[in-house]
């Protein structure tokens, strides 16, 4: 009796262990890996690996088990312009542990990007590899972006390094629920239009812990973006963190933007909101706080006449600058150039302290048509016009 019990107990236990084991194997292999090397990618930096990437992508996109598309480390994949289309049958992760490099020649005459991701939901792009746009030869002529994501929902881009884009590095257009985390973006401070991250028509965006130094904006938030949280950014050289230009061809809708706990150095401008003249719509509820700036030309700018001598009609209101300090190379550290027809309203400045990088030189502000209040220590004095919002 006892013996049988022990036997059946052991049998039962073995069955359970076996089932667990099978389950573990199934679980471990559940995320199938599509390695571009298995698709004849050479990864030697000379042979064109675009077709291998495309074939691996097509297979991964057909896989319903949430596959991984892998660029293995220790290799350098030469990729020509490529467009990856969704929707795919399940969530895909692209692991960039090796490098991806653009050809060192003019690779297209079309208006396109090196890599375009279109309508792919739940995509993750991550890894420790570098994506190098070899942009130097482009900077004088054509303008092409490095990576562009169009209409991708629930997107994560993390840890990759992007460098020397022919034009902008990372562009997001119409992406909701976007996370960018721990990326590094580098291009020479004098390379034209090489913005780090540019977004338009994106909602629910988080950009954290990233290091960006290029020849243009570190981060540019364009029209129809809302609920954007940017923090832990080290920005410089470049043109700082910008909202706009807004309202050039269509109504601008920009709100609930929070930029905080970041550092900006050696930049033309630090924090900037700019609109085109004659535009429509609004930019409101934008908060910049706990930001340190070093060696800037103009740290804070609101410019409603950007690009022309005329004044804009995009309404700018509820803008807060709080706990911001830094040094500048020029005298005017705060420049608020708002329109007479639609002035800037409900501006708040709280604990703002600027100094000149050079000893014994003063700082000042130029202010037109800006309404709001100050609080705490403010250097230089900001002669905002009253508290009125009703004009
Ligand atoms: C990848 O790029 C990084 C940065 O440029 C470089 O240090 C590394 O050697 C490259 N690796 C390969 C395998 O090309
Ligand atoms: C796919 O991604 C979405 C968004 O990240 C997530 O909610 C969903 O659970 C994922 N599906 C699977 C099967 O992993
Ligand atoms: C946003 O995307 C993340 C990462 O893909 C996912 O985990 C999360 O569920 C998404 N949130 C919503 C509200 O879809
Ligand atoms: C932004 O949104 C407004 C209002 O919804 C719309 O009229 C406009 O076309 C959008 N602009 C762009 C560039 O998508
Ligand atoms: C302003 O935006 C913040 C998020 O940045 C949000 O928490 C707050 O509710 C918004 N205020 C209004 C009045 O919409
Ligand atoms: C400037 O701000 C940073 C944090 O934002 C703070 O650590 C630092 O003490 C401030 N410096 C001055 C001179 O106020
Ligand atoms: C700065 O100003 C002080 C007081 O006016 C003066 O004693 C000092 O020599 C000046 N320093 C420089 C570098 O000009
Ligand atoms: C002024 O700033 C202090 C902290 O520096 C804060 O406690 C107070 O609420 C602020 N007042 C207004 C009117 O914002
Ligand atoms: C703008 O500020 C005024 C007082 O300065 C206040 O009464 C009004 O509610 C504010 N408007 C918004 C949208 O915050």
Coordinates of C-alpha atoms and ligand atoms in Angstrom, one line a residue:
X1 CA 0.0 0.0 0.0
X2 CA 2.6 2.4 1.2
X3 CA 4.9 1.4 -1.6
X4 CA 2.2 2.1 -4.3
X5 CA 1.5 5.4 -2.7
X6 CA 5.1 6.4 -2.8
X7 CA 5.3 5.1 -6.4
X8 CA 2.3 7.0 -7.6
X9 CA 3.5 10.0 -5.6
X10 CA 6.8 9.9 -7.4
X11 CA 5.1 9.4 -10.8
X12 CA 2.8 12.3 -10.1
X13 CA 5.7 14.5 -9.1
X14 CA 7.7 13.5 -12.2
X15 CA 4.7 14.3 -14.4
X16 CA 4.4 17.7 -12.8
X17 CA 8.2 18.4 -13.1
X18 CA 8.0 17.2 -16.7
X19 CA 5.1 19.5 -17.5
X20 CA 6.9 22.4 -15.9
X21 CA 10.0 21.6 -18.0
X22 CA 8.0 21.5 -21.2
X23 CA 6.3 24.7 -20.2
X24 CA 9.6 26.3 -19.5
X25 CA 11.0 25.2 -22.9
X26 CA 7.9 26.5 -24.6
X27 CA 8.2 29.8 -22.6
X28 CA 11.9 30.2 -23.3
X29 CA 11.4 29.7 -27.0
X30 CA 8.2 31.7 -27.1
X31 CA 9.9 34.8 -28.4
X32 CA 11.5 33.6 -31.6
X33 CA 14.6 35.4 -32.6
X34 CA 15.2 36.6 -36.2
X35 CA 18.9 37.2 -36.4
X36 CA 19.8 39.3 -39.5
X37 CA 23.0 37.2 -39.8
X38 CA 20.8 34.1 -40.5
X39 CA 19.4 36.1 -43.4
X40 CA 22.9 36.4 -45.0
X41 CA 23.6 39.8 -43.5
X42 CA 27.4 40.1 -43.7
X43 CA 27.8 42.7 -40.9
X44 CA 31.2 43.7 -42.3
X45 CA 30.4 47.4 -42.8
X46 CA 30.9 47.0 -46.6
X47 CA 28.3 44.6 -48.0
X48 CA 24.8 46.0 -48.3
X49 CA 22.7 44.3 -45.7
X50 CA 19.4 46.0 -46.5
X51 CA 17.8 42.9 -48.1
X52 CA 18.7 40.8 -45.2
X53 CA 17.1 43.3 -42.8
X54 CA 14.0 43.5 -45.0
X55 CA 13.6 39.7 -45.2
X56 CA 14.2 39.2 -41.5
X57 CA 11.6 42.0 -40.9
X58 CA 9.0 40.4 -43.2
X59 CA 9.3 37.1 -41.4
X60 CA 9.3 38.7 -37.9
X61 CA 6.2 40.8 -38.9
X62 CA 4.4 37.6 -39.9
X63 CA 5.2 35.8 -36.6
X64 CA 2.5 35.9 -34.0
X65 CA 4.7 35.0 -31.0
X66 CA 6.1 38.5 -30.3
X67 CA 9.4 37.9 -32.0
X68 CA 12.8 39.6 -31.6
X69 CA 14.6 41.0 -34.6
X70 CA 18.3 41.0 -33.8
X71 CA 21.4 42.9 -35.0
X72 CA 24.0 41.0 -33.0
X73 CA 26.9 42.7 -31.3
X74 CA 30.4 42.9 -32.7
X75 CA 29.2 43.5 -36.3
X76 CA 28.5 46.5 -38.4
X77 CA 25.5 46.4 -40.8
X78 CA 25.5 48.6 -43.8
X79 CA 21.9 49.6 -44.4
X80 CA 20.5 51.6 -47.4
X81 CA 17.2 53.3 -47.2
X82 CA 14.5 51.0 -46.0
X83 CA 10.8 51.3 -45.1
X84 CA 9.3 48.8 -42.7
X85 CA 5.5 48.6 -42.8
X86 CA 3.0 47.5 -40.2
X87 CA 0.7 46.3 -38.9
X88 CA 2.5 43.1 -37.8
X89 CA 0.9 40.0 -36.4
X90 CA 2.3 40.6 -32.9
X91 CA 4.5 42.9 -30.9
X92 CA 8.1 43.1 -32.2
X93 CA 11.3 44.1 -30.5
X94 CA 14.2 45.2 -32.6
X95 CA 17.5 44.6 -30.7
X96 CA 20.3 46.8 -32.0
X97 CA 23.4 45.4 -30.3
X98 CA 25.6 45.6 -33.3
X99 CA 26.1 48.9 -35.3
X100 CA 24.0 50.0 -38.3
X101 CA 25.7 52.4 -40.7
X102 CA 24.4 54.3 -43.6
X103 CA 26.4 54.2 -46.9
X104 CA 29.0 56.9 -47.1
X105 CA 27.6 58.3 -50.3
X106 CA 24.4 60.1 -51.4
X107 CA 22.0 57.1 -51.1
X108 CA 18.8 58.6 -52.4
X109 CA 17.5 61.5 -54.3
X110 CA 14.0 60.9 -53.0
X111 CA 12.5 62.6 -49.9
X112 CA 12.8 59.8 -47.5
X113 CA 14.6 58.6 -44.3
X114 CA 17.3 56.1 -43.8
X115 CA 14.9 53.9 -41.9
X116 CA 11.2 54.5 -41.8
X117 CA 8.8 52.6 -39.5
X118 CA 5.2 53.0 -40.6
X119 CA 2.1 52.1 -38.7
X120 CA 3.8 49.5 -36.5
X121 CA 2.1 49.3 -33.1
X122 CA 3.8 48.1 -29.8
X123 CA 7.3 48.3 -31.3
X124 CA 10.4 48.3 -29.1
X125 CA 13.7 49.5 -30.5
X126 CA 16.5 49.0 -28.1
X127 CA 20.1 47.9 -27.7
X128 CA 23.7 49.2 -27.2
X129 CA 24.6 49.5 -30.8
X130 CA 25.2 52.8 -32.7
X131 CA 23.2 53.9 -35.7
X132 CA 25.5 56.1 -37.8
X133 CA 24.1 58.3 -40.5
X134 CA 27.5 59.2 -42.0
X135 CA 25.8 62.5 -42.5
X136 CA 28.8 64.7 -43.3
X137 CA 28.5 64.5 -47.0
X138 CA 24.8 65.4 -46.8
X139 CA 25.1 68.5 -44.7
X140 CA 25.7 70.8 -47.7
X141 CA 23.0 69.4 -50.0
X142 CA 20.1 67.0 -49.5
X143 CA 18.2 66.6 -46.2
X144 CA 17.3 63.1 -45.1
X145 CA 16.4 62.0 -41.6
X146 CA 18.0 59.0 -39.9
X147 CA 15.0 57.2 -38.2
X148 CA 11.4 58.2 -38.6
X149 CA 8.4 56.5 -37.0
X150 CA 5.1 57.4 -38.5
X151 CA 1.7 56.4 -36.8
X152 CA 3.3 53.9 -34.4
X153 CA 1.3 53.4 -31.2
X154 CA 2.9 52.2 -27.9
X155 CA 6.4 52.7 -29.1
X156 CA 9.6 52.3 -27.0
X157 CA 13.0 53.5 -28.2
X158 CA 15.7 52.9 -25.6
X159 CA 19.5 52.9 -25.2
X160 CA 20.5 53.1 -28.9
X161 CA 23.2 55.6 -29.9
X162 CA 22.5 57.7 -33.0
X163 CA 25.1 59.7 -34.7
X164 CA 25.8 62.0 -37.7
X165 CA 22.3 62.0 -39.3
X166 CA 22.1 63.6 -42.7
X167 CA 19.3 65.7 -41.2
X168 CA 17.2 65.0 -38.0
X169 CA 18.1 62.0 -36.0
X170 CA 14.9 60.7 -34.5
X171 CA 11.5 61.8 -35.9
X172 CA 8.1 60.8 -34.5
X173 CA 5.0 61.7 -36.4
X174 CA 1.5 60.8 -35.1
X175 CA 2.8 58.4 -32.4
X176 CA 0.7 57.9 -29.3
X177 CA 2.1 56.5 -26.1
X178 CA 5.8 57.0 -26.9
X179 CA 8.7 56.3 -24.6
X180 CA 12.3 57.3 -25.4
X181 CA 14.7 56.3 -22.7
X182 CA 18.5 56.4 -22.3
X183 CA 19.3 57.3 -25.9
X184 CA 22.5 59.1 -26.9
X185 CA 22.5 61.3 -30.0
X186 CA 25.6 63.0 -31.2
X187 CA 26.5 65.2 -34.2
X188 CA 28.9 68.1 -34.5
X189 CA 27.7 71.4 -33.1
X190 CA 28.0 73.0 -36.6
X191 CA 26.2 70.3 -38.6
X192 CA 23.0 71.9 -40.0
X193 CA 19.5 70.8 -39.1
X194 CA 20.7 67.7 -37.2
X195 CA 18.0 68.0 -34.5
X196 CA 18.1 65.2 -31.9
X197 CA 14.4 64.3 -31.3
X198 CA 11.6 65.9 -33.3
X199 CA 7.9 65.1 -32.7
X200 CA 4.7 66.2 -34.3
X201 CA 1.1 65.1 -33.6
X202 CA 2.2 62.8 -30.7
X203 CA 0.4 62.3 -27.4
X204 CA 1.4 60.7 -24.1
X205 CA 5.1 61.0 -24.6
X206 CA 7.9 60.4 -22.1
X207 CA 11.5 61.2 -22.9
X208 CA 13.9 60.4 -20.1
X209 CA 17.6 60.1 -19.2
X210 CA 19.0 61.0 -22.6
X211 CA 22.1 62.7 -23.8
X212 CA 21.8 64.9 -26.9
X213 CA 24.4 67.1 -28.6
X214 CA 23.9 68.2 -32.2
X215 CA 23.9 71.2 -34.5
X216 CA 20.2 72.1 -34.0
X217 CA 17.4 71.5 -31.4
X218 CA 18.1 68.7 -28.8
X219 CA 14.4 68.2 -28.7
X220 CA 11.8 69.9 -30.8
X221 CA 8.1 69.6 -29.9
X222 CA 6.0 70.6 -32.9
X223 CA 2.4 71.1 -33.5
X224 CA -0.4 68.9 -32.1
X225 CA 1.7 67.4 -29.4
X226 CA 0.2 67.0 -25.9
X227 CA 0.9 65.3 -22.6
X228 CA 4.7 65.3 -23.1
X229 CA 7.0 64.8 -20.2
X230 CA 10.7 65.4 -20.8
X231 CA 13.3 64.9 -18.0
X232 CA 16.8 63.9 -17.2
X233 CA 18.1 65.4 -20.5
X234 CA 21.7 66.5 -20.9
X235 CA 21.6 68.8 -23.9
X236 CA 24.5 70.5 -25.7
X237 CA 25.9 71.7 -27.9
X238 CA 22.9 72.7 -30.0
X239 CA 19.8 74.9 -29.9
X240 CA 18.2 73.6 -26.6
X241 CA 14.7 72.4 -26.1
X242 CA 12.2 74.0 -28.4
X243 CA 8.4 74.1 -28.7
X244 CA 7.7 75.0 -32.3
X245 CA 7.9 76.6 -34.7
X246 CA 4.1 76.3 -34.4
X247 CA 1.3 77.3 -36.7
X248 CA 3.0 77.5 -40.1
X249 CA 0.5 75.7 -42.3
X250 CA -2.2 74.7 -39.9
X251 CA -3.8 75.3 -36.6
X252 CA -1.5 74.5 -33.7
X253 CA -2.7 72.5 -30.7
X254 CA 0.0 72.1 -28.1
X255 CA -0.6 71.6 -24.4
X256 CA 0.4 69.9 -21.2
X257 CA 4.1 69.9 -21.8
X258 CA 6.4 69.4 -18.8
X259 CA 10.2 69.8 -19.2
X260 CA 12.1 69.3 -16.0
X261 CA 15.3 68.2 -14.2
X262 CA 17.6 68.7 -17.1
X263 CA 20.9 70.4 -18.0
X264 CA 21.6 72.5 -21.1
X265 CA 25.0 73.8 -22.0
X266 CA 26.8 75.6 -24.9
X267 CA 23.6 76.2 -26.7
X268 CA 22.3 79.1 -28.8
X269 CA 19.0 79.0 -26.9
X270 CA 17.9 77.0 -23.9
X271 CA 14.2 76.9 -23.6
X272 CA 12.2 78.3 -26.5
X273 CA 8.7 78.6 -27.7
X274 CA 8.4 79.9 -31.2
X275 CA 5.4 80.5 -33.5
X276 CA 5.0 81.6 -37.1
X277 CA 3.2 84.8 -37.9
X278 CA -0.4 84.6 -39.0
X279 CA -0.8 81.1 -37.5
X280 CA -3.7 80.0 -35.5
X281 CA -4.4 77.7 -32.5
X282 CA -2.6 77.7 -29.1
X283 CA 0.3 76.6 -27.0
X284 CA -0.7 76.4 -23.3
X285 CA 0.0 74.8 -20.0
X286 CA 3.7 74.4 -20.6
X287 CA 6.0 74.1 -17.5
X288 CA 9.8 74.2 -17.4
X289 CA 11.3 73.6 -14.0
X290 CA 14.6 72.6 -12.3
X291 CA 16.8 73.3 -15.3
X292 CA 20.4 74.4 -15.1
X293 CA 22.0 76.1 -18.1
X294 CA 25.7 76.8 -18.7
X295 CA 27.3 79.1 -21.3
X296 CA 24.2 79.8 -23.3
X297 CA 23.7 82.7 -25.7
X298 CA 20.0 83.3 -24.9
X299 CA 18.6 80.9 -22.2
X300 CA 14.9 81.7 -22.4
X301 CA 13.0 82.8 -25.5
X302 CA 9.4 83.2 -26.4
X303 CA 9.2 84.3 -30.0
X304 CA 5.8 85.0 -31.7
X305 CA 7.3 86.5 -34.8
X306 CA 9.6 83.7 -35.6
X307 CA 10.9 83.8 -39.2
X308 CA 9.3 87.0 -40.3
X309 CA 8.9 90.6 -39.1
X310 CA 5.2 90.2 -38.6
X311 CA 3.4 89.0 -35.5
X312 CA 1.8 85.6 -34.9
X313 CA -1.7 84.8 -33.8
X314 CA -1.0 81.5 -32.1
X315 CA -2.0 82.1 -28.5
X316 CA 0.6 81.4 -25.9
X317 CA -0.6 81.1 -22.3
X318 CA -0.1 79.4 -19.0
X319 CA 3.7 79.1 -19.3
X320 CA 5.7 78.5 -16.2
X321 CA 9.5 78.8 -15.7
X322 CA 10.5 77.7 -12.2
X323 CA 13.8 77.0 -10.4
X324 CA 16.0 77.8 -13.4
X325 CA 19.5 79.1 -13.2
X326 CA 22.5 79.4 -15.4
X327 CA 25.1 81.5 -17.1
X328 CA 25.1 83.3 -20.5
X329 CA 27.6 84.7 -22.8
X330 CA 25.4 87.6 -23.9
X331 CA 23.6 90.2 -21.9
X332 CA 19.9 89.5 -22.8
X333 CA 19.1 86.2 -21.0
X334 CA 15.3 86.3 -21.3
X335 CA 13.6 87.4 -24.5
X336 CA 9.8 87.5 -24.7
X337 CA 8.7 88.9 -28.0
X338 CA 4.9 88.5 -28.0
X339 CA 2.4 89.8 -30.5
X340 CA 0.3 92.9 -30.0
X341 CA -2.8 91.2 -31.3
X342 CA -2.5 88.0 -29.2
X343 CA -0.2 88.7 -26.3
X344 CA 1.4 86.0 -24.1
X345 CA -0.7 85.6 -21.0
X346 CA -0.5 83.9 -17.6
X347 CA 3.2 83.6 -17.6
X348 CA 4.8 82.6 -14.3
X349 CA 8.5 83.1 -13.5
X350 CA 9.6 81.7 -10.1
X351 CA 13.2 81.5 -8.8
X352 CA 15.1 82.4 -11.9
X353 CA 18.7 83.3 -11.5
X354 CA 21.1 84.1 -14.3
X355 CA 24.6 85.5 -14.4
X356 CA 27.1 86.3 -17.1
X357 CA 29.8 83.7 -17.7
X358 CA 32.2 86.7 -17.8
X359 CA 33.0 88.5 -14.6
X360 CA 31.4 91.9 -13.7
X361 CA 28.9 91.8 -16.6
X362 CA 25.2 92.2 -16.1
X363 CA 22.2 90.4 -17.4
X364 CA 18.9 91.8 -18.7
X365 CA 15.6 90.9 -20.3
X366 CA 13.7 92.3 -23.3
X367 CA 9.9 91.9 -23.0
X368 CA 7.1 92.9 -25.3
X369 CA 3.4 92.2 -24.8
X370 CA 4.0 89.5 -22.1
X371 CA 1.5 89.3 -19.1
X372 CA 2.1 87.4 -16.0
X373 CA 3.6 87.3 -12.5
X374 CA 6.9 86.6 -10.8
X375 CA 7.7 84.9 -7.5
X376 CA 10.8 84.3 -5.5
X377 CA 14.3 85.5 -6.5
X378 CA 14.4 86.8 -10.1
X379 CA 17.6 87.9 -11.8
X380 CA 17.4 89.9 -14.0
X381 CA 14.3 91.9 -13.3
X382 CA 11.4 90.8 -15.6
X383 CA 9.0 93.8 -16.2
X384 CA 6.0 91.7 -17.1
X385 CA 2.9 93.6 -17.8
X386 CA 0.6 93.2 -14.8
X387 CA -1.7 90.3 -14.2
X388 CA -4.2 91.0 -16.9
X389 CA -5.2 88.2 -19.2
X390 CA -8.2 89.9 -20.7
X391 CA -7.3 92.2 -23.6
Ligands
LIG1 C1 30.2 50.4 -33.2 O1 30.3 51.8 -33.0 C2 31.0 52.2 -31.9 C3 30.8 53.7 -31.8 O2 31.2 54.4 -33.0 C4 32.4 51.8 -32.0 O3 33.1 52.2 -30.8 C5 32.5 50.3 -32.2 O4 33.8 49.9 -32.4 C6 31.6 49.9 -33.4 N1 31.6 48.4 -33.4 C7 31.7 47.7 -34.6 C8 31.7 46.3 -34.5 O5 31.8 48.3 -35.6
LIG2 C1 1.8 44.1 -26.9 O1 2.1 45.4 -26.5 C2 1.1 46.1 -25.8 C3 1.6 47.5 -25.5 O2 2.9 47.5 -25.0 C4 0.7 45.3 -24.5 O3 -0.3 46.0 -23.9 C5 0.4 43.9 -24.9 O4 0.1 43.1 -23.7 C6 1.5 43.2 -25.7 N1 1.0 41.9 -26.2 C7 1.7 40.8 -26.0 C8 1.2 39.6 -26.5 O5 2.8 40.8 -25.4
LIG3 C1 2.0 52.3 -23.6 O1 3.1 51.6 -24.1 C2 3.7 50.7 -23.2 C3 4.9 50.1 -23.8 O2 4.7 49.6 -25.1 C4 2.7 49.7 -22.7 O3 3.3 48.9 -21.7 C5 1.5 50.4 -22.1 O4 0.5 49.4 -21.8 C6 0.9 51.3 -23.1 N1 -0.2 52.1 -22.5 C7 -1.4 52.2 -23.0 C8 -2.3 53.1 -22.2 O5 -1.7 51.6 -24.0
LIG4 C1 -3.5 69.9 -35.7 O1 -4.8 69.7 -35.2 C2 -5.7 70.7 -35.7 C3 -7.0 70.6 -34.9 O2 -7.3 69.3 -34.6 C4 -5.9 70.4 -37.2 O3 -6.8 71.3 -37.8 C5 -4.5 70.5 -37.9 O4 -4.6 70.1 -39.2 C6 -3.5 69.6 -37.2 N1 -2.2 69.9 -37.8 C7 -1.3 69.0 -38.2 C8 -0.1 69.5 -38.7 O5 -1.6 67.8 -38.1
LIG5 C1 -1.3 71.3 -17.0 O1 -0.5 70.2 -17.4 C2 -0.2 69.3 -16.3 C3 0.7 68.3 -16.9 O2 1.9 68.8 -17.4 C4 -1.5 68.7 -15.8 O3 -1.2 67.9 -14.7 C5 -2.4 69.8 -15.4 O4 -3.7 69.3 -15.0 C6 -2.7 70.8 -16.5 N1 -3.5 71.9 -16.1 C7 -4.6 72.3 -16.7 C8 -5.3 73.5 -16.2 O5 -5.0 71.7 -17.7
LIG6 C1 21.0 75.9 -9.9 O1 20.0 74.9 -10.0 C2 20.5 73.6 -9.6 C3 19.4 72.6 -9.7 O2 18.5 72.9 -10.7 C4 21.0 73.6 -8.1 O3 21.6 72.4 -7.8 C5 22.1 74.7 -8.0 O4 22.4 74.8 -6.7 C6 21.6 76.0 -8.5 N1 22.7 77.0 -8.5 C7 22.5 78.3 -8.1 C8 23.7 79.1 -8.2 O5 21.4 78.7 -7.7
LIG7 C1 34.9 93.8 -11.1 O1 34.4 94.9 -10.4 C2 35.1 95.2 -9.1 C3 34.3 96.3 -8.4 O2 33.9 97.3 -9.3 C4 36.5 95.6 -9.4 O3 37.2 95.8 -8.2 C5 37.2 94.5 -10.2 O4 38.5 94.8 -10.5 C6 36.4 94.1 -11.4 N1 37.0 92.9 -12.0 C7 37.2 92.8 -13.3 C8 37.9 91.5 -13.8 O5 37.0 93.7 -14.1
LIG8 C1 6.0 81.5 -4.5 O1 7.1 80.5 -4.4 C2 7.0 79.8 -3.1 C3 8.2 78.9 -3.1 O2 9.3 79.5 -3.6 C4 5.7 79.0 -3.1 O3 5.6 78.4 -1.8 C5 4.5 79.9 -3.3 O4 3.3 79.2 -3.4 C6 4.7 80.7 -4.6 N1 3.6 81.7 -4.7 C7 2.8 81.8 -5.8 C8 1.8 82.8 -5.8 O5 3.0 81.0 -6.8
LIG9 C1 -4.8 83.5 -15.7 O1 -4.4 84.4 -14.6 C2 -5.5 85.0 -14.0 C3 -5.0 85.9 -12.9 O2 -3.7 86.3 -13.1 C4 -6.5 84.0 -13.5 O3 -7.7 84.6 -13.0 C5 -6.9 83.0 -14.6 O4 -7.7 82.0 -14.1 C6 -5.7 82.4 -15.3 N1 -6.1 81.7 -16.4 C7 -5.7 80.4 -16.6 C8 -6.3 79.8 -17.8 O5 -5.0 79.9 -15.9

